[in-house]
PDB file of C-alpha atoms in Angstrom:
ATOM      1  CA  MET A  57     118.225 138.919  76.375  1.00 74.00           C
ATOM      2  CA  LYS A  58     120.382 140.536  79.048  1.00 77.00           C
ATOM      3  CA  ASP A  59     118.042 139.217  81.757  1.00 79.00           C
ATOM      4  CA  LEU A  60     118.329 135.703  80.382  1.00 72.00           C
ATOM      5  CA  ILE A  61     122.102 135.954  80.285  1.00 75.00           C
ATOM      6  CA  LYS A  62     122.166 137.309  83.855  1.00 75.00           C
ATOM      7  CA  LYS A  63     119.963 134.464  85.014  1.00 75.00           C
ATOM      8  CA  PHE A  64     122.187 131.770  83.569  1.00 74.00           C
ATOM      9  CA  CYS A  65     125.536 133.406  84.167  1.00 84.00           C
ATOM     10  CA  ASN A  66     125.342 133.608  87.947  1.00 90.00           C
ATOM     11  CA  LYS A  67     128.060 132.652  90.428  1.00 92.00           C
ATOM     12  CA  GLN A  68     126.517 129.233  91.171  1.00 93.00           C
ATOM     13  CA  ILE A  69     126.216 128.099  87.543  1.00 93.00           C
ATOM     14  CA  ILE A  70     129.712 129.366  86.668  1.00 94.00           C
ATOM     15  CA  SER A  71     131.142 127.620  89.751  1.00 96.00           C
ATOM     16  CA  TYR A  72     129.332 124.444  88.801  1.00 96.00           C
ATOM     17  CA  LEU A  73     130.803 124.513  85.281  1.00 94.00           C
ATOM     18  CA  ILE A  74     134.332 125.209  86.527  1.00 95.00           C
ATOM     19  CA  PHE A  75     134.232 122.437  89.095  1.00 96.00           C
ATOM     20  CA  GLY A  76     132.613 120.151  86.482  1.00 94.00           C
ATOM     21  CA  VAL A  77     135.599 120.668  84.223  1.00 94.00           C
ATOM     22  CA  LEU A  78     137.933 120.019  87.177  1.00 96.00           C
ATOM     23  CA  THR A  79     135.942 116.900  88.051  1.00 95.00           C
ATOM     24  CA  THR A  80     136.445 115.600  84.540  1.00 93.00           C
ATOM     25  CA  LEU A  81     140.193 116.348  84.801  1.00 95.00           C
ATOM     26  CA  VAL A  82     140.388 114.434  88.115  1.00 95.00           C
ATOM     27  CA  ASN A  83     138.734 111.430  86.461  1.00 93.00           C
ATOM     28  CA  ILE A  84     141.169 111.556  83.432  1.00 93.00           C
ATOM     29  CA  ILE A  85     144.310 112.220  85.498  1.00 96.00           C
ATOM     30  CA  VAL A  86     143.648 109.587  88.137  1.00 95.00           C
ATOM     31  CA  SER A  87     142.711 106.982  85.489  1.00 93.00           C
ATOM     32  CA  TYR A  88     145.767 107.787  83.364  1.00 95.00           C
ATOM     33  CA  PHE A  89     148.158 107.828  86.280  1.00 95.00           C
ATOM     34  CA  LEU A  90     146.964 104.452  87.575  1.00 96.00           C
ATOM     35  CA  THR A  91     147.178 102.906  84.105  1.00 94.00           C
ATOM     36  CA  ALA A  92     150.430 104.466  82.962  1.00 94.00           C
ATOM     37  CA  PHE A  93     152.513 104.530  86.174  1.00 96.00           C
ATOM     38  CA  CYS A  94     150.939 101.885  88.368  1.00 97.00           C
ATOM     39  CA  ASN A  95     150.290  99.370  85.570  1.00 94.00           C
ATOM     40  CA  LEU A  96     146.706  98.792  86.630  1.00 93.00           C
ATOM     41  CA  ASN A  97     144.127  97.398  84.233  1.00 92.00           C
ATOM     42  CA  GLY A  98     142.319 100.173  82.272  1.00 90.00           C
ATOM     43  CA  ASN A  99     138.906  99.218  83.552  1.00 90.00           C
ATOM     44  CA  LEU A 100     140.046  99.239  87.178  1.00 93.00           C
ATOM     45  CA  SER A 101     141.889 102.539  86.662  1.00 93.00           C
ATOM     46  CA  SER A 102     138.761 104.009  85.072  1.00 92.00           C
ATOM     47  CA  THR A 103     136.525 102.822  87.951  1.00 92.00           C
ATOM     48  CA  ILE A 104     138.878 104.332  90.538  1.00 96.00           C
ATOM     49  CA  GLY A 105     139.072 107.553  88.492  1.00 94.00           C
ATOM     50  CA  ILE A 106     135.243 107.753  88.416  1.00 93.00           C
ATOM     51  CA  ILE A 107     135.043 107.209  92.174  1.00 95.00           C
ATOM     52  CA  ALA A 108     137.654 109.822  92.777  1.00 96.00           C
ATOM     53  CA  SER A 109     135.907 112.301  90.489  1.00 94.00           C
ATOM     54  CA  ILE A 110     132.518 111.720  92.185  1.00 95.00           C
ATOM     55  CA  LEU A 111     134.100 112.348  95.615  1.00 97.00           C
ATOM     56  CA  PHE A 112     135.852 115.450  94.277  1.00 97.00           C
ATOM     57  CA  ALA A 113     132.506 116.624  92.776  1.00 97.00           C
ATOM     58  CA  TYR A 114     130.682 116.035  96.075  1.00 98.00           C
ATOM     59  CA  PHE A 115     133.145 118.022  98.171  1.00 97.00           C
ATOM     60  CA  THR A 116     133.537 120.912  95.732  1.00 97.00           C
ATOM     61  CA  ASN A 117     129.844 121.179  95.065  1.00 97.00           C
ATOM     62  CA  ARG A 118     129.073 120.977  98.759  1.00 96.00           C
ATOM     63  CA  LYS A 119     131.520 123.700  99.762  1.00 95.00           C
ATOM     64  CA  TRP A 120     131.865 126.107  96.825  1.00 95.00           C
ATOM     65  CA  VAL A 121     128.929 125.626  94.447  1.00 97.00           C
ATOM     66  CA  PHE A 122     125.846 125.016  96.676  1.00 96.00           C
ATOM     67  CA  GLU A 123     127.376 126.116 100.028  1.00 93.00           C
ATOM     68  CA  SER A 124     125.812 123.347 102.100  1.00 94.00           C
ATOM     69  CA  PHE A 125     124.516 124.100 105.543  1.00 90.00           C
ATOM     70  CA  ALA A 126     124.702 120.503 106.812  1.00 94.00           C
ATOM     71  CA  THR A 127     126.630 120.624 110.053  1.00 92.00           C
ATOM     72  CA  THR A 128     125.994 117.425 111.936  1.00 95.00           C
ATOM     73  CA  LEU A 129     127.700 114.178 110.903  1.00 96.00           C
ATOM     74  CA  LYS A 130     124.219 112.616 110.329  1.00 96.00           C
ATOM     75  CA  ASP A 131     123.144 115.513 108.008  1.00 96.00           C
ATOM     76  CA  LYS A 132     126.398 115.282 106.064  1.00 96.00           C
ATOM     77  CA  TRP A 133     125.940 111.501 105.522  1.00 96.00           C
ATOM     78  CA  ILE A 134     122.330 112.065 104.386  1.00 96.00           C
ATOM     79  CA  GLU A 135     123.504 114.702 102.002  1.00 97.00           C
ATOM     80  CA  PHE A 136     126.274 112.472 100.705  1.00 97.00           C
ATOM     81  CA  GLY A 137     123.769 109.647 100.195  1.00 97.00           C
ATOM     82  CA  LYS A 138     121.472 111.928  98.251  1.00 97.00           C
ATOM     83  CA  PHE A 139     124.408 113.014  96.092  1.00 98.00           C
ATOM     84  CA  ILE A 140     125.334 109.439  95.303  1.00 97.00           C
ATOM     85  CA  LEU A 141     121.683 108.503  94.675  1.00 97.00           C
ATOM     86  CA  GLY A 142     121.381 111.481  92.289  1.00 97.00           C
ATOM     87  CA  ARG A 143     124.526 110.535  90.386  1.00 96.00           C
ATOM     88  CA  ALA A 144     123.359 106.907  90.176  1.00 95.00           C
ATOM     89  CA  PHE A 145     120.063 108.108  88.763  1.00 96.00           C
ATOM     90  CA  THR A 146     121.709 110.260  86.091  1.00 95.00           C
ATOM     91  CA  MET A 147     124.095 107.373  85.305  1.00 92.00           C
ATOM     92  CA  VAL A 148     121.070 105.288  84.464  1.00 93.00           C
ATOM     93  CA  ILE A 149     119.571 108.125  82.389  1.00 94.00           C
ATOM     94  CA  GLU A 150     122.873 108.360  80.507  1.00 91.00           C
ATOM     95  CA  ILE A 151     123.093 104.657  79.807  1.00 90.00           C
ATOM     96  CA  LEU A 152     119.422 104.449  78.671  1.00 93.00           C
ATOM     97  CA  GLY A 153     119.673 107.736  76.673  1.00 91.00           C
ATOM     98  CA  VAL A 154     122.721 106.596  74.696  1.00 89.00           C
ATOM     99  CA  PHE A 155     121.110 103.161  74.190  1.00 91.00           C
ATOM    100  CA  LEU A 156     117.857 104.745  72.942  1.00 92.00           C
ATOM    101  CA  LEU A 157     119.582 107.242  70.595  1.00 88.00           C
ATOM    102  CA  ASN A 158     122.031 104.758  69.198  1.00 85.00           C
ATOM    103  CA  ASP A 159     120.211 101.443  69.101  1.00 85.00           C
ATOM    104  CA  VAL A 160     116.473 102.299  69.054  1.00 85.00           C
ATOM    105  CA  ILE A 161     116.019 105.682  67.443  1.00 85.00           C
ATOM    106  CA  HIS A 162     119.287 105.547  65.429  1.00 77.00           C
ATOM    107  CA  SER A 163     119.700 109.310  65.899  1.00 73.00           C
ATOM    108  CA  PHE A 164     121.874 110.933  63.239  1.00 70.00           C
ATOM    109  CA  TYR A 165     122.363 107.687  61.359  1.00 73.00           C
ATOM    110  CA  GLY A 166     122.744 108.140  57.637  1.00 77.00           C
ATOM    111  CA  MET A 167     123.892 111.742  58.117  1.00 83.00           C
ATOM    112  CA  PHE A 168     127.236 110.717  59.749  1.00 83.00           C
ATOM    113  CA  SER A 169     129.434 107.684  60.288  1.00 84.00           C
ATOM    114  CA  ASP A 170     128.422 105.359  63.089  1.00 83.00           C
ATOM    115  CA  ASN A 171     131.274 106.699  65.342  1.00 84.00           C
ATOM    116  CA  THR A 172     130.394 110.322  64.665  1.00 87.00           C
ATOM    117  CA  ALA A 173     126.652 109.626  65.279  1.00 85.00           C
ATOM    118  CA  TYR A 174     127.649 107.906  68.579  1.00 87.00           C
ATOM    119  CA  LEU A 175     129.770 110.853  69.669  1.00 88.00           C
ATOM    120  CA  ILE A 176     126.959 113.366  68.900  1.00 88.00           C
ATOM    121  CA  ASN A 177     124.435 111.215  70.707  1.00 87.00           C
ATOM    122  CA  LYS A 178     126.793 110.878  73.688  1.00 89.00           C
ATOM    123  CA  ILE A 179     127.334 114.605  73.840  1.00 90.00           C
ATOM    124  CA  LEU A 180     123.589 115.298  73.663  1.00 90.00           C
ATOM    125  CA  ILE A 181     122.878 112.959  76.520  1.00 91.00           C
ATOM    126  CA  SER A 182     125.891 114.296  78.524  1.00 91.00           C
ATOM    127  CA  VAL A 183     124.413 117.794  78.301  1.00 91.00           C
ATOM    128  CA  ILE A 184     121.116 116.506  79.619  1.00 94.00           C
ATOM    129  CA  VAL A 185     122.950 114.670  82.407  1.00 94.00           C
ATOM    130  CA  ILE A 186     124.933 117.798  83.373  1.00 93.00           C
ATOM    131  CA  ILE A 187     121.684 119.808  83.605  1.00 93.00           C
ATOM    132  CA  LEU A 188     120.008 117.074  85.580  1.00 95.00           C
ATOM    133  CA  ASN A 189     122.954 116.765  87.969  1.00 95.00           C
ATOM    134  CA  PHE A 190     122.716 120.524  88.628  1.00 96.00           C
ATOM    135  CA  ILE A 191     119.006 120.405  89.215  1.00 95.00           C
ATOM    136  CA  ILE A 192     119.270 117.368  91.522  1.00 97.00           C
ATOM    137  CA  SER A 193     122.103 118.906  93.479  1.00 96.00           C
ATOM    138  CA  LYS A 194     120.382 122.270  93.859  1.00 94.00           C
ATOM    139  CA  PHE A 195     116.878 121.097  94.682  1.00 95.00           C
ATOM    140  CA  PHE A 196     117.388 117.651  96.262  1.00 95.00           C
ATOM    141  CA  THR A 197     120.957 117.116  97.567  1.00 96.00           C
ATOM    142  CA  PHE A 198     121.947 120.533  98.841  1.00 95.00           C
ATOM    143  CA  LYS A 199     118.470 121.945  99.291  1.00 83.00           C
ATOM    144  CA  LYS A 200     118.415 124.564 102.006  1.00 76.00           C
ATOM    145  CA  THR A 201     115.823 123.811 104.627  1.00 64.00           C
ATOM    146  CA  THR A 202     113.519 126.521 106.077  1.00 51.00           C
ATOM    147  CA  ALA A 203     115.457 126.248 109.315  1.00 52.00           C
ATOM    148  CA  ASN A 204     118.614 127.613 107.558  1.00 46.00           C
TER     149      ASN A 204
END
Protein backbone atom coordinates (compact mmCIF):
# COMPACT_ATOMS: atom_id res chain seq x y z
CA MET A 1 0.00 0.00 0.00
CA LYS A 2 2.86 2.39 0.84
CA ASP A 3 4.42 1.78 -2.59
CA LEU A 4 1.11 2.59 -4.27
CA ILE A 5 0.77 5.81 -2.27
CA LYS A 6 4.39 6.76 -3.09
CA LYS A 7 3.79 6.11 -6.77
CA PHE A 8 0.72 8.35 -6.94
CA CYS A 9 1.82 11.04 -4.50
CA ASN A 10 4.90 12.21 -6.34
CA LYS A 11 5.89 15.81 -7.04
CA GLN A 12 4.57 15.78 -10.60
CA ILE A 13 1.08 14.53 -9.72
CA ILE A 14 0.77 16.83 -6.71
CA SER A 15 1.90 19.80 -8.85
CA TYR A 16 -0.59 18.79 -11.54
CA LEU A 17 -3.43 18.74 -9.00
CA ILE A 18 -2.44 22.08 -7.45
CA PHE A 19 -2.19 23.81 -10.82
CA GLY A 20 -5.42 22.13 -11.90
CA VAL A 21 -7.22 23.77 -8.98
CA LEU A 22 -5.57 27.11 -9.84
CA THR A 23 -6.58 26.65 -13.50
CA THR A 24 -10.19 26.18 -12.41
CA LEU A 25 -9.96 29.31 -10.28
CA VAL A 26 -8.58 31.31 -13.23
CA ASN A 27 -11.56 30.17 -15.31
CA ILE A 28 -14.08 31.11 -12.63
CA ILE A 29 -12.47 34.42 -11.63
CA VAL A 30 -11.98 35.66 -15.20
CA SER A 31 -15.51 34.64 -16.19
CA TYR A 32 -17.03 36.25 -13.10
CA PHE A 33 -14.99 39.45 -13.40
CA LEU A 34 -15.96 39.92 -17.06
CA THR A 35 -19.63 39.29 -16.32
CA ALA A 36 -19.93 41.22 -13.06
CA PHE A 37 -17.64 44.19 -13.68
CA CYS A 38 -17.36 44.48 -17.46
CA ASN A 39 -21.00 43.61 -18.15
CA LEU A 40 -20.10 41.05 -20.80
CA ASN A 41 -22.56 38.34 -21.80
CA GLY A 42 -22.17 35.20 -19.66
CA ASN A 43 -21.39 32.95 -22.63
CA LEU A 44 -18.70 35.30 -23.91
CA SER A 45 -17.26 35.68 -20.40
CA SER A 46 -17.20 31.92 -19.97
CA THR A 47 -15.47 31.43 -23.33
CA ILE A 48 -12.79 33.99 -22.44
CA GLY A 49 -12.41 32.36 -19.02
CA ILE A 50 -11.91 28.96 -20.62
CA ILE A 51 -9.30 30.34 -23.02
CA ALA A 52 -7.49 32.10 -20.16
CA SER A 53 -7.53 28.92 -18.07
CA ILE A 54 -6.20 26.78 -20.94
CA LEU A 55 -3.35 29.26 -21.49
CA PHE A 56 -2.65 29.30 -17.74
CA ALA A 57 -2.68 25.48 -17.70
CA TYR A 58 -0.28 25.28 -20.64
CA PHE A 59 2.30 27.62 -19.13
CA THR A 60 2.14 26.19 -15.61
CA ASN A 61 2.18 22.59 -16.84
CA ARG A 62 5.05 23.42 -19.19
CA LYS A 63 7.23 25.05 -16.56
CA TRP A 64 6.38 23.51 -13.18
CA VAL A 65 4.61 20.20 -13.74
CA PHE A 66 6.29 18.55 -16.72
CA GLU A 67 9.40 20.79 -16.91
CA SER A 68 9.49 21.09 -20.70
CA PHE A 69 12.78 20.99 -22.51
CA ALA A 70 11.51 22.71 -25.66
CA THR A 71 13.87 25.61 -26.29
CA THR A 72 13.40 26.73 -29.86
CA LEU A 73 10.40 28.77 -30.90
CA LYS A 74 9.41 26.03 -33.35
CA ASP A 75 9.53 23.36 -30.62
CA LYS A 76 7.49 25.54 -28.28
CA TRP A 77 4.80 26.10 -30.95
CA ILE A 78 4.67 22.37 -31.69
CA GLU A 79 4.33 21.66 -27.97
CA PHE A 80 1.58 24.28 -27.63
CA GLY A 81 -0.24 22.78 -30.63
CA LYS A 82 -0.05 19.33 -29.04
CA PHE A 83 -1.42 20.75 -25.79
CA ILE A 84 -4.38 22.38 -27.56
CA LEU A 85 -4.98 19.21 -29.59
CA GLY A 86 -4.97 17.13 -26.40
CA ARG A 87 -7.39 19.49 -24.66
CA ALA A 88 -9.68 19.50 -27.72
CA PHE A 89 -9.65 15.69 -27.69
CA THR A 90 -10.58 15.49 -24.00
CA MET A 91 -13.26 18.13 -24.51
CA VAL A 92 -14.87 15.82 -27.09
CA ILE A 93 -14.51 12.90 -24.66
CA GLU A 94 -16.22 14.98 -21.97
CA ILE A 95 -19.08 16.04 -24.23
CA LEU A 96 -19.64 12.49 -25.50
CA GLY A 97 -19.24 10.97 -22.03
CA VAL A 98 -21.80 13.24 -20.43
CA PHE A 99 -24.16 12.64 -23.36
CA LEU A 100 -23.76 8.86 -23.11
CA LEU A 101 -24.24 8.73 -19.35
CA ASN A 102 -27.17 11.14 -19.27
CA ASP A 103 -29.06 10.47 -22.47
CA VAL A 104 -28.13 6.97 -23.62
CA ILE A 105 -27.26 4.90 -20.56
CA HIS A 106 -29.25 7.03 -18.09
CA SER A 107 -26.62 6.42 -15.43
CA PHE A 108 -27.92 6.82 -11.86
CA TYR A 109 -31.46 7.55 -13.05
CA GLY A 110 -34.09 6.34 -10.67
CA MET A 111 -31.67 6.49 -7.75
CA PHE A 112 -31.40 10.30 -7.75
CA SER A 113 -33.13 13.34 -9.17
CA ASP A 114 -32.22 14.26 -12.76
CA ASN A 115 -30.04 17.16 -11.56
CA THR A 116 -28.19 15.02 -9.03
CA ALA A 117 -27.71 12.23 -11.59
CA TYR A 118 -26.33 14.79 -14.05
CA LEU A 119 -23.91 16.15 -11.44
CA ILE A 120 -22.66 12.66 -10.57
CA ASN A 121 -22.22 11.82 -14.25
CA LYS A 122 -20.42 15.11 -14.89
CA ILE A 123 -18.04 14.48 -11.97
CA LEU A 124 -17.31 10.93 -13.15
CA ILE A 125 -16.50 12.13 -16.65
CA SER A 126 -14.45 15.04 -15.27
CA VAL A 127 -12.27 12.63 -13.30
CA ILE A 128 -11.67 10.63 -16.49
CA VAL A 129 -10.84 13.85 -18.38
CA ILE A 130 -8.39 14.99 -15.69
CA ILE A 131 -6.60 11.62 -15.84
CA LEU A 132 -6.55 11.69 -19.65
CA ASN A 133 -5.22 15.27 -19.67
CA PHE A 134 -2.38 14.18 -17.38
CA ILE A 135 -1.53 11.16 -19.55
CA ILE A 136 -1.69 13.19 -22.77
CA SER A 137 0.47 15.94 -21.30
CA LYS A 138 3.04 13.53 -19.87
CA PHE A 139 3.36 11.14 -22.80
CA PHE A 140 2.42 13.28 -25.82
CA THR A 141 2.66 17.03 -25.23
CA PHE A 142 5.63 17.35 -22.90
CA LYS A 143 7.27 14.02 -23.75
CA LYS A 144 11.01 14.16 -23.26
CA THR A 145 12.91 13.15 -26.36
CA THR A 146 15.91 10.84 -26.21
CA ALA A 147 18.10 13.82 -27.10
CA ASN A 148 17.18 15.51 -23.77
